[in-house]
mmCIF file with all atom_site columns, C-alpha atoms in Angstrom:
data_model
loop_
_atom_site.group_PDB
_atom_site.id
_atom_site.type_symbol
_atom_site.label_atom_id
_atom_site.label_alt_id
_atom_site.label_comp_id
_atom_site.label_asym_id
_atom_site.label_entity_id
_atom_site.label_seq_id
_atom_site.pdbx_PDB_ins_code
_atom_site.Cartn_x
_atom_site.Cartn_y
_atom_site.Cartn_z
_atom_site.occupancy
_atom_site.B_iso_or_equiv
_atom_site.pdbx_formal_charge
_atom_site.auth_seq_id
_atom_site.auth_comp_id
_atom_site.auth_asym_id
_atom_site.auth_atom_id
_atom_site.pdbx_PDB_model_num
ATOM 1   C CA . MET A 1 1   ? -7.169  -5.158  10.159  1.00 56.00 ? 1492 MET A CA 1
ATOM 2   C CA . GLU A 1 2   ? -10.058 -6.895  11.343  1.00 60.00 ? 1493 GLU A CA 1
ATOM 3   C CA . ALA A 1 3   ? -13.109 -5.080  10.137  1.00 68.00 ? 1494 ALA A CA 1
ATOM 4   C CA . PRO A 1 4   ? -14.571 -5.137  7.854   1.00 79.00 ? 1495 PRO A CA 1
ATOM 5   C CA . PRO A 1 5   ? -14.531 -4.526  4.472   1.00 87.00 ? 1496 PRO A CA 1
ATOM 6   C CA . ILE A 1 6   ? -10.414 -4.832  4.895   1.00 90.00 ? 1497 ILE A CA 1
ATOM 7   C CA . THR A 1 7   ? -10.862 -8.681  6.431   1.00 93.00 ? 1498 THR A CA 1
ATOM 8   C CA . PRO A 1 8   ? -10.526 -10.279 2.651   1.00 94.00 ? 1499 PRO A CA 1
ATOM 9   C CA . LEU A 1 9   ? -7.531  -8.159  1.972   1.00 94.00 ? 1500 LEU A CA 1
ATOM 10  C CA . THR A 1 10  ? -5.814  -8.608  5.790   1.00 93.00 ? 1501 THR A CA 1
ATOM 11  C CA . ALA A 1 11  ? -6.151  -12.423 4.803   1.00 93.00 ? 1502 ALA A CA 1
ATOM 12  C CA . PHE A 1 12  ? -4.984  -12.243 1.006   1.00 91.00 ? 1503 PHE A CA 1
ATOM 13  C CA . VAL A 1 13  ? -2.118  -10.534 2.641   1.00 90.00 ? 1504 VAL A CA 1
ATOM 14  C CA . ARG A 1 14  ? -1.267  -13.135 5.554   1.00 90.00 ? 1505 ARG A CA 1
ATOM 15  C CA . GLN A 1 15  ? -1.283  -15.586 2.636   1.00 89.00 ? 1506 GLN A CA 1
ATOM 16  C CA . LEU A 1 16  ? 0.970   -13.344 0.830   1.00 85.00 ? 1507 LEU A CA 1
ATOM 17  C CA . ARG A 1 17  ? 3.570   -13.629 4.368   1.00 84.00 ? 1508 ARG A CA 1
ATOM 18  C CA . ASP A 1 18  ? 2.962   -17.661 4.697   1.00 84.00 ? 1509 ASP A CA 1
ATOM 19  C CA . LYS A 1 19  ? 4.773   -18.338 1.305   1.00 77.00 ? 1510 LYS A CA 1
ATOM 20  C CA . PRO A 1 20  ? 7.535   -20.296 1.777   1.00 72.00 ? 1511 PRO A CA 1
ATOM 21  C CA . GLU A 1 21  ? 9.322   -18.427 -0.952  1.00 68.00 ? 1512 GLU A CA 1
ATOM 22  C CA . GLY A 1 22  ? 9.347   -15.039 1.486   1.00 60.00 ? 1513 GLY A CA 1
ATOM 23  C CA . PRO A 1 23  ? 10.342  -13.995 3.197   1.00 59.00 ? 1514 PRO A CA 1
ATOM 24  C CA . TYR A 1 24  ? 8.890   -10.671 1.702   1.00 68.00 ? 1515 TYR A CA 1
ATOM 25  C CA . ALA A 1 25  ? 6.516   -8.096  4.124   1.00 76.00 ? 1516 ALA A CA 1
ATOM 26  C CA . GLU A 1 26  ? 4.218   -7.207  2.253   1.00 84.00 ? 1517 GLU A CA 1
ATOM 27  C CA . PRO A 1 27  ? 1.967   -4.118  3.813   1.00 88.00 ? 1518 PRO A CA 1
ATOM 28  C CA . TYR A 1 28  ? -1.788  -5.121  4.491   1.00 91.00 ? 1519 TYR A CA 1
ATOM 29  C CA . PHE A 1 29  ? -4.105  -2.277  2.789   1.00 93.00 ? 1520 PHE A CA 1
ATOM 30  C CA . ASP A 1 30  ? -5.285  0.598   4.882   1.00 93.00 ? 1521 ASP A CA 1
ATOM 31  C CA . PRO A 1 31  ? -8.179  0.196   6.764   1.00 92.00 ? 1522 PRO A CA 1
ATOM 32  C CA . CYS A 1 32  ? -9.524  3.310   6.661   1.00 92.00 ? 1523 CYS A CA 1
ATOM 33  C CA . ASP A 1 33  ? -9.799  3.214   2.996   1.00 95.00 ? 1524 ASP A CA 1
ATOM 34  C CA . GLY A 1 34  ? -13.149 1.756   1.481   1.00 95.00 ? 1525 GLY A CA 1
ATOM 35  C CA . GLY A 1 35  ? -11.581 -2.209  1.532   1.00 95.00 ? 1526 GLY A CA 1
ATOM 36  C CA . THR A 1 36  ? -13.748 -4.356  -0.403  1.00 95.00 ? 1527 THR A CA 1
ATOM 37  C CA . ALA A 1 37  ? -16.445 -2.068  -0.768  1.00 94.00 ? 1528 ALA A CA 1
ATOM 38  C CA . ALA A 1 38  ? -13.794 0.697   -2.569  1.00 96.00 ? 1529 ALA A CA 1
ATOM 39  C CA . GLU A 1 39  ? -15.701 2.113   -6.069  1.00 95.00 ? 1530 GLU A CA 1
ATOM 40  C CA . CYS A 1 40  ? -11.603 2.723   -7.297  1.00 94.00 ? 1531 CYS A CA 1
ATOM 41  C CA . LEU A 1 41  ? -8.663  0.500   -6.855  1.00 94.00 ? 1532 LEU A CA 1
ATOM 42  C CA . PHE A 1 42  ? -5.408  2.887   -7.269  1.00 93.00 ? 1533 PHE A CA 1
ATOM 43  C CA . PRO A 1 43  ? -2.225  0.629   -7.881  1.00 91.00 ? 1534 PRO A CA 1
ATOM 44  C CA . LEU A 1 44  ? 1.068   2.003   -7.174  1.00 87.00 ? 1535 LEU A CA 1
ATOM 45  C CA . GLU A 1 45  ? 4.231   0.862   -7.982  1.00 86.00 ? 1536 GLU A CA 1
ATOM 46  C CA . ALA A 1 46  ? 5.601   -0.714  -4.927  1.00 85.00 ? 1537 ALA A CA 1
ATOM 47  C CA . PRO A 1 47  ? 5.941   0.631   -1.222  1.00 83.00 ? 1538 PRO A CA 1
ATOM 48  C CA . GLY A 1 48  ? 8.871   2.129   0.325   1.00 79.00 ? 1539 GLY A CA 1
ATOM 49  C CA . PRO A 1 49  ? 10.788  1.391   3.389   1.00 78.00 ? 1540 PRO A CA 1
ATOM 50  C CA . ARG A 1 50  ? 8.126   3.811   5.056   1.00 78.00 ? 1541 ARG A CA 1
ATOM 51  C CA . ALA A 1 51  ? 5.354   1.675   4.245   1.00 79.00 ? 1542 ALA A CA 1
ATOM 52  C CA . ILE A 1 52  ? 7.081   -1.469  5.512   1.00 78.00 ? 1543 ILE A CA 1
ATOM 53  C CA . LYS A 1 53  ? 7.745   0.128   8.786   1.00 83.00 ? 1544 LYS A CA 1
ATOM 54  C CA . SER A 1 54  ? 4.120   1.378   8.882   1.00 87.00 ? 1545 SER A CA 1
ATOM 55  C CA . GLY A 1 55  ? 2.594   -1.749  8.086   1.00 86.00 ? 1546 GLY A CA 1
ATOM 56  C CA . SER A 1 56  ? 0.195   -0.650  5.688   1.00 89.00 ? 1547 SER A CA 1
ATOM 57  C CA . VAL A 1 57  ? 0.065   0.846   1.971   1.00 90.00 ? 1548 VAL A CA 1
ATOM 58  C CA . SER A 1 58  ? -1.498  4.553   3.660   1.00 91.00 ? 1549 SER A CA 1
ATOM 59  C CA . ARG A 1 59  ? -1.751  7.743   2.545   1.00 92.00 ? 1550 ARG A CA 1
ATOM 60  C CA . ASN A 1 60  ? -0.727  8.932   6.231   1.00 92.00 ? 1551 ASN A CA 1
ATOM 61  C CA . ASN A 1 61  ? 2.202   7.047   6.002   1.00 91.00 ? 1552 ASN A CA 1
ATOM 62  C CA . PRO A 1 62  ? 5.352   9.678   6.885   1.00 89.00 ? 1553 PRO A CA 1
ATOM 63  C CA . ASP A 1 63  ? 6.140   10.027  3.438   1.00 87.00 ? 1554 ASP A CA 1
ATOM 64  C CA . GLU A 1 64  ? 6.337   12.304  0.021   1.00 88.00 ? 1555 GLU A CA 1
ATOM 65  C CA . THR A 1 65  ? 3.989   9.535   -2.283  1.00 87.00 ? 1556 THR A CA 1
ATOM 66  C CA . ALA A 1 66  ? 1.457   8.867   0.820   1.00 91.00 ? 1557 ALA A CA 1
ATOM 67  C CA . LYS A 1 67  ? 1.799   13.297  1.084   1.00 93.00 ? 1558 LYS A CA 1
ATOM 68  C CA . ASN A 1 68  ? 1.120   13.971  -2.635  1.00 93.00 ? 1559 ASN A CA 1
ATOM 69  C CA . PHE A 1 69  ? -1.695  11.641  -2.540  1.00 92.00 ? 1560 PHE A CA 1
ATOM 70  C CA . PHE A 1 70  ? -3.402  12.293  0.502   1.00 94.00 ? 1561 PHE A CA 1
ATOM 71  C CA . VAL A 1 71  ? -3.393  15.790  -0.757  1.00 96.00 ? 1562 VAL A CA 1
ATOM 72  C CA . LEU A 1 72  ? -4.764  14.706  -4.300  1.00 95.00 ? 1563 LEU A CA 1
ATOM 73  C CA . HIS A 1 73  ? -7.732  13.151  -3.174  1.00 94.00 ? 1564 HIS A CA 1
ATOM 74  C CA . GLN A 1 74  ? -8.294  15.519  -0.350  1.00 95.00 ? 1565 GLN A CA 1
ATOM 75  C CA . GLU A 1 75  ? -8.272  18.873  -3.318  1.00 97.00 ? 1566 GLU A CA 1
ATOM 76  C CA . ALA A 1 76  ? -10.547 16.886  -5.711  1.00 96.00 ? 1567 ALA A CA 1
ATOM 77  C CA . GLY A 1 77  ? -12.720 16.125  -3.199  1.00 96.00 ? 1568 GLY A CA 1
ATOM 78  C CA . ILE A 1 78  ? -12.559 12.114  -3.268  1.00 95.00 ? 1569 ILE A CA 1
ATOM 79  C CA . ASP A 1 79  ? -13.740 10.472  -0.184  1.00 95.00 ? 1570 ASP A CA 1
ATOM 80  C CA . ARG A 1 80  ? -11.078 7.837   1.211   1.00 93.00 ? 1571 ARG A CA 1
ATOM 81  C CA . THR A 1 81  ? -13.599 5.193   1.764   1.00 94.00 ? 1572 THR A CA 1
ATOM 82  C CA . ARG A 1 82  ? -14.635 5.036   -1.796  1.00 95.00 ? 1573 ARG A CA 1
ATOM 83  C CA . THR A 1 83  ? -10.979 4.228   -2.550  1.00 96.00 ? 1574 THR A CA 1
ATOM 84  C CA . ILE A 1 84  ? -8.345  1.539   -1.754  1.00 95.00 ? 1575 ILE A CA 1
ATOM 85  C CA . VAL A 1 85  ? -4.650  1.901   -2.394  1.00 92.00 ? 1576 VAL A CA 1
ATOM 86  C CA . TRP A 1 86  ? -2.151  -0.862  -2.894  1.00 89.00 ? 1577 TRP A CA 1
ATOM 87  C CA . ASN A 1 87  ? 0.618   -1.715  -5.194  1.00 87.00 ? 1578 ASN A CA 1
ATOM 88  C CA . ILE A 1 88  ? 1.629   -3.922  -8.245  1.00 84.00 ? 1579 ILE A CA 1
ATOM 89  C CA . VAL A 1 89  ? 4.704   -5.041  -6.192  1.00 83.00 ? 1580 VAL A CA 1
ATOM 90  C CA . PRO A 1 90  ? 3.124   -5.867  -3.189  1.00 80.00 ? 1581 PRO A CA 1
ATOM 91  C CA . TRP A 1 91  ? 7.224   -6.144  -1.501  1.00 77.00 ? 1582 TRP A CA 1
ATOM 92  C CA . HIS A 1 92  ? 9.275   -3.158  -0.929  1.00 75.00 ? 1583 HIS A CA 1
ATOM 93  C CA . VAL A 1 93  ? 12.088  -3.006  -3.568  1.00 78.00 ? 1584 VAL A CA 1
ATOM 94  C CA . GLY A 1 94  ? 15.092  -2.213  -2.777  1.00 70.00 ? 1585 GLY A CA 1
ATOM 95  C CA . ASN A 1 95  ? 17.355  -1.793  0.398   1.00 62.00 ? 1586 ASN A CA 1
ATOM 96  C CA . ALA A 1 96  ? 16.582  0.633   3.687   1.00 54.00 ? 1587 ALA A CA 1
ATOM 97  C CA . GLN A 1 97  ? 18.274  4.029   1.867   1.00 56.00 ? 1588 GLN A CA 1
ATOM 98  C CA . GLN A 1 98  ? 16.634  3.225   -1.627  1.00 56.00 ? 1589 GLN A CA 1
ATOM 99  C CA . SER A 1 99  ? 13.789  1.626   -3.435  1.00 54.00 ? 1590 SER A CA 1
ATOM 100 C CA . LYS A 1 100 ? 14.620  0.762   -6.801  1.00 54.00 ? 1591 LYS A CA 1
ATOM 101 C CA . ILE A 1 101 ? 12.927  -0.635  -9.473  1.00 55.00 ? 1592 ILE A CA 1
ATOM 102 C CA . TRP A 1 102 ? 13.620  1.249   -12.343 1.00 53.00 ? 1593 TRP A CA 1
ATOM 103 C CA . PRO A 1 103 ? 17.312  1.365   -13.535 1.00 51.00 ? 1594 PRO A CA 1
ATOM 104 C CA . VAL A 1 104 ? 19.060  4.413   -12.568 1.00 49.00 ? 1595 VAL A CA 1
ATOM 105 C CA . THR A 1 105 ? 21.662  5.799   -15.119 1.00 49.00 ? 1596 THR A CA 1
#
């Protein structure tokens, strides 16, 4: 999490985690992505429980969103060092069993 070009992004996440309003467990940016050298940011909604458990928003996380994102970019031929992924809401919304942002009817 400390190798450039991810270093400033790691510092940003640490600032978020140090806020007194917490305790949130904002996941880190994936060091395998392009970091500050990325050409394209892909903002996702909010991290799920597995992103919190792994500690980073990553297309290598063991969940369907990560898998679909990985396959999509692989099929499109987009190298991950050209991209960075994070979330509009940087903390998990929900509980261990379910993520919830949109109301379920």
